[in-house]
GROMACS .gro file of C-alpha atoms in nm:
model
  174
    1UNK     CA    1  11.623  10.106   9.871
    2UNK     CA    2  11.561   9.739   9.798
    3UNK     CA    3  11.763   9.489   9.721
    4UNK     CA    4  11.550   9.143   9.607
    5UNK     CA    5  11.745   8.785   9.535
    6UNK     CA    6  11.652   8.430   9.475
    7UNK     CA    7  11.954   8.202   9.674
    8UNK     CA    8  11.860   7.849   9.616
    9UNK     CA    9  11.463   7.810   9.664
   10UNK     CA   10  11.468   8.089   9.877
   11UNK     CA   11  11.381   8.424   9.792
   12UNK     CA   12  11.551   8.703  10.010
   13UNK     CA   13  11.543   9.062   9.999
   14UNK     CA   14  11.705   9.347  10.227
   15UNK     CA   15  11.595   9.690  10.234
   16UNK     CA   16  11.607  10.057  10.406
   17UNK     CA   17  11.443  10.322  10.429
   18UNK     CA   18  11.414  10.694  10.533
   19UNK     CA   19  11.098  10.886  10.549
   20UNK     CA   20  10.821  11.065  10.714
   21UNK     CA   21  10.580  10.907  10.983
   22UNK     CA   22  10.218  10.915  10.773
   23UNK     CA   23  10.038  10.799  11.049
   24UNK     CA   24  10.169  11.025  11.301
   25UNK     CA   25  10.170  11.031  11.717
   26UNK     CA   26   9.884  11.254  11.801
   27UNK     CA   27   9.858  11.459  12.122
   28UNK     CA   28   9.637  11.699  12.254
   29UNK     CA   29   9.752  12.090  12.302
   30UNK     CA   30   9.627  12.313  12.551
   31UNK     CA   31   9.681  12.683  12.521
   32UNK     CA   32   9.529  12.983  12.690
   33UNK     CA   33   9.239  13.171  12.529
   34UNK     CA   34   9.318  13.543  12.601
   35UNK     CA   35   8.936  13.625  12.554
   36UNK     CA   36   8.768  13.448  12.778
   37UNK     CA   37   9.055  13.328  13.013
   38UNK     CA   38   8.974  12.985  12.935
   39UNK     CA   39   9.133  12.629  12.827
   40UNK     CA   40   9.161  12.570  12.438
   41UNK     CA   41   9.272  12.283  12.317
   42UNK     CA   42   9.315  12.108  12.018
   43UNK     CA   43   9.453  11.780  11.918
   44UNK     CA   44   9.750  11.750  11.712
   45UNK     CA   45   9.903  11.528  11.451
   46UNK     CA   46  10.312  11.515  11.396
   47UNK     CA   47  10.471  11.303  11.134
   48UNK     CA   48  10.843  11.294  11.211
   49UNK     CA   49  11.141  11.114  11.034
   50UNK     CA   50  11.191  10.795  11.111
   51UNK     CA   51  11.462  10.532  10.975
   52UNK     CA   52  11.353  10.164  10.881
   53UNK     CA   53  11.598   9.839  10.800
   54UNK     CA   54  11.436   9.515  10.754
   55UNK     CA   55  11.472   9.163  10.545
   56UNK     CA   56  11.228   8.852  10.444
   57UNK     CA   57  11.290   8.508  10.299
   58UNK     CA   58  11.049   8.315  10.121
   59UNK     CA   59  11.069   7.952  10.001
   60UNK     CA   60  10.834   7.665   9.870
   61UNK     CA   61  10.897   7.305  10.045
   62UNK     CA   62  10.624   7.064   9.904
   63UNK     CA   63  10.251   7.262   9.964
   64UNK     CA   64  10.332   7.494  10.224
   65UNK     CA   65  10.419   7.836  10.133
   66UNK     CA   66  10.712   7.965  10.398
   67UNK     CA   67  10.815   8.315  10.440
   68UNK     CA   68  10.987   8.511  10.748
   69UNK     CA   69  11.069   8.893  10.768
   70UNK     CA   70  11.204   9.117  11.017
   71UNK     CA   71  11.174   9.527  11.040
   72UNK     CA   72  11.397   9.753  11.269
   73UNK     CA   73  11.310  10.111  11.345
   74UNK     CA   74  11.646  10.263  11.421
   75UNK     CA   75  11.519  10.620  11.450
   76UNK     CA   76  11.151  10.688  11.508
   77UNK     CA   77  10.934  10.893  11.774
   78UNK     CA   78  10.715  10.805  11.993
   79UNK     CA   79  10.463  11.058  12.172
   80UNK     CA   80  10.573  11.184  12.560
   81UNK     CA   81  10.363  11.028  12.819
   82UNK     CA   82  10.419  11.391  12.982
   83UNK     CA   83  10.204  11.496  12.696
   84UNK     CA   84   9.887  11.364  12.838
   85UNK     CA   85   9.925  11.628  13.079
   86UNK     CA   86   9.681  11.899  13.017
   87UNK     CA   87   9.902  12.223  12.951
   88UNK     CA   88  10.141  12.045  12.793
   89UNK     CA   89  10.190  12.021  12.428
   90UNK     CA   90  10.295  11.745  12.230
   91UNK     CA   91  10.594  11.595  12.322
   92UNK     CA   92  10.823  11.335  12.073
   93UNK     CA   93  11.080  11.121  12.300
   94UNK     CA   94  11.349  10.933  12.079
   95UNK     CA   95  11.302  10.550  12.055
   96UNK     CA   96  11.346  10.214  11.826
   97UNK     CA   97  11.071   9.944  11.756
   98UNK     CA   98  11.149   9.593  11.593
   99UNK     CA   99  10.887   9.372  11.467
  100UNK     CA  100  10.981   9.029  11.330
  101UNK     CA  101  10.727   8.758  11.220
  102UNK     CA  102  10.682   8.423  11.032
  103UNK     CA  103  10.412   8.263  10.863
  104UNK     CA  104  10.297   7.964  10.616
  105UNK     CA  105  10.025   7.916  10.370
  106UNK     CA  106   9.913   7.582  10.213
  107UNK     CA  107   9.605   7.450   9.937
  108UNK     CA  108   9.375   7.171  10.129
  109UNK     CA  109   9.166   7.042   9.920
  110UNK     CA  110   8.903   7.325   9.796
  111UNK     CA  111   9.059   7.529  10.110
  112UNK     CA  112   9.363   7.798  10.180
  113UNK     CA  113   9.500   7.818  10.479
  114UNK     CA  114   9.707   8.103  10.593
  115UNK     CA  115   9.904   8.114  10.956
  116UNK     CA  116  10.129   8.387  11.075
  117UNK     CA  117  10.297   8.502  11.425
  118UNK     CA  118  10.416   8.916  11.444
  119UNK     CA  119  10.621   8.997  11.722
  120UNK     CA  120  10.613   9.354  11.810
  121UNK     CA  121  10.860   9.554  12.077
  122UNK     CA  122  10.952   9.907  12.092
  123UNK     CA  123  11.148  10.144  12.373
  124UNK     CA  124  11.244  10.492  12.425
  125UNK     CA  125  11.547  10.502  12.667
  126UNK     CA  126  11.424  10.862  12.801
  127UNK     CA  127  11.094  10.760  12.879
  128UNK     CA  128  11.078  10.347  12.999
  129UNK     CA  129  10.719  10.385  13.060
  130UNK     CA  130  10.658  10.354  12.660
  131UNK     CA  131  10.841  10.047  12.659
  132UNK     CA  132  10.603   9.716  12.550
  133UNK     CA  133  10.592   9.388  12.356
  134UNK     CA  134  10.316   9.266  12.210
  135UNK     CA  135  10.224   8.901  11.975
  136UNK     CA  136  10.013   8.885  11.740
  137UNK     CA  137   9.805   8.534  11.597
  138UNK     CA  138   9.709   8.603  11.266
  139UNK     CA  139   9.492   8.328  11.060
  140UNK     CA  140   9.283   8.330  10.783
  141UNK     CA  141   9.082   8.045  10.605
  142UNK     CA  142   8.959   8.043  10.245
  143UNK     CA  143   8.732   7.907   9.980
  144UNK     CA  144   8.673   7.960   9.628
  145UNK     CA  145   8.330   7.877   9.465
  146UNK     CA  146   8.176   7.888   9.085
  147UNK     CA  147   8.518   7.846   8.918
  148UNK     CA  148   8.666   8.125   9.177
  149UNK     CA  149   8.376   8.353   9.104
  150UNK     CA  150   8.265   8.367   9.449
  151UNK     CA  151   8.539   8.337   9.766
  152UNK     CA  152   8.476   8.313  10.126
  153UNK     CA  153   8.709   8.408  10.391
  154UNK     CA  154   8.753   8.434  10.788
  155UNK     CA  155   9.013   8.652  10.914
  156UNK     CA  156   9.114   8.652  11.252
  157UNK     CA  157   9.364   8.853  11.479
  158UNK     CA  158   9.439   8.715  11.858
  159UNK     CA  159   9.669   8.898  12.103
  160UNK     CA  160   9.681   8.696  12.420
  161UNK     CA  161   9.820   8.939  12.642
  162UNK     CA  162   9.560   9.192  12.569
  163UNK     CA  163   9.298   8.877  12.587
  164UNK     CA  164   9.216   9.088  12.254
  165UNK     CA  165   9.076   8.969  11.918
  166UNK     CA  166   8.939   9.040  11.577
  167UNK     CA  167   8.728   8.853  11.392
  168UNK     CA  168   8.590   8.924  11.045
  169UNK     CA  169   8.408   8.733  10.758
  170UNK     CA  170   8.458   8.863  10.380
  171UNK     CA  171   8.236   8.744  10.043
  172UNK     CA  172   8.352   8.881   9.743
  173UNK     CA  173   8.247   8.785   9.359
  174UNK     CA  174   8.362   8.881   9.025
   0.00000   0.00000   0.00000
């Protein structure tokens, strides 16, 4: 369900949601193979249920574009760390995640700039192990050419704690 709004300049909306996991936790599964007394395993993807409540605002002030939103997994599953055990199978421990993030995006001249922050945490109280936070830098810079035939764009991703980062150049035409 979604519930969308416009208070003011600011558009809001509000929504839930109760569904399937379609990118699943995937663990490995040993068994026992009665022929030749071996080891088989076999890696296995679970998509469980999982509950989802979240929100974003978006508003206009001058040239910058504003918008914030905010996502909280009440019920989801997270895979077992006792799963990467060989013999063991999958394992699903209860937990929540919450991810919350704001960003702009403003015209400069023949450029678009686009900044955004995404905070990530999520926990399983039976299993503390599986607990982490990551941020996210997100930014991307623009340029249309030819009467917006032609556009360039960089992309980039940058998670300091990981001292991780993606960085990607795109050309497209019409």
């Amino acid at each position: 369900a979604r519930v969308e709004t416009t208070l003011g300049r600011v558009d809001a909306s509000a929504s839930a949601y109760r569904g399937f996991d379609g990118l699943g936790p995937i663990g490995f599964q040993a068994t026992a193979d009665p022929v030749s007394g071996g080891i088989v395993g076999q890696l296995v993807e679970v998509h469980p249920r999982f509950t989802m409540v979240g929100g974003d605002v978006e508003t206009v002030a001058g040239p910058w574009a504003l918008r914030g939103e905010v996502a909280g997994f009440v019920e989801r599953s997270f895979l077992s760390t006792a799963s990467l055990t060989p013999g063991f199978s999958p394992l699903l421990v209860p937990g929540r995640s919450f991810d919350a993030g704001a960003g702009f995006d403003r015209r400069l001249g023949e450029w678009r700039v686009f900044g955004s922050t995404v905070v990530h945490r999520e926990w399983a109280d039976d299993e503390p192990s599986l607990s982490r936070t990551d941020v996210n830098l997100i930014g991307s810079l623009a340029r249309s050419f030819r009467g917006d035939r032609h556009v360039a764009r960089g992309f980039a991703v940058v998670n300091p704690a990981d001292a991780a980062a993606f960085l990607r150049g795109l050309w497209t035409w019409k």
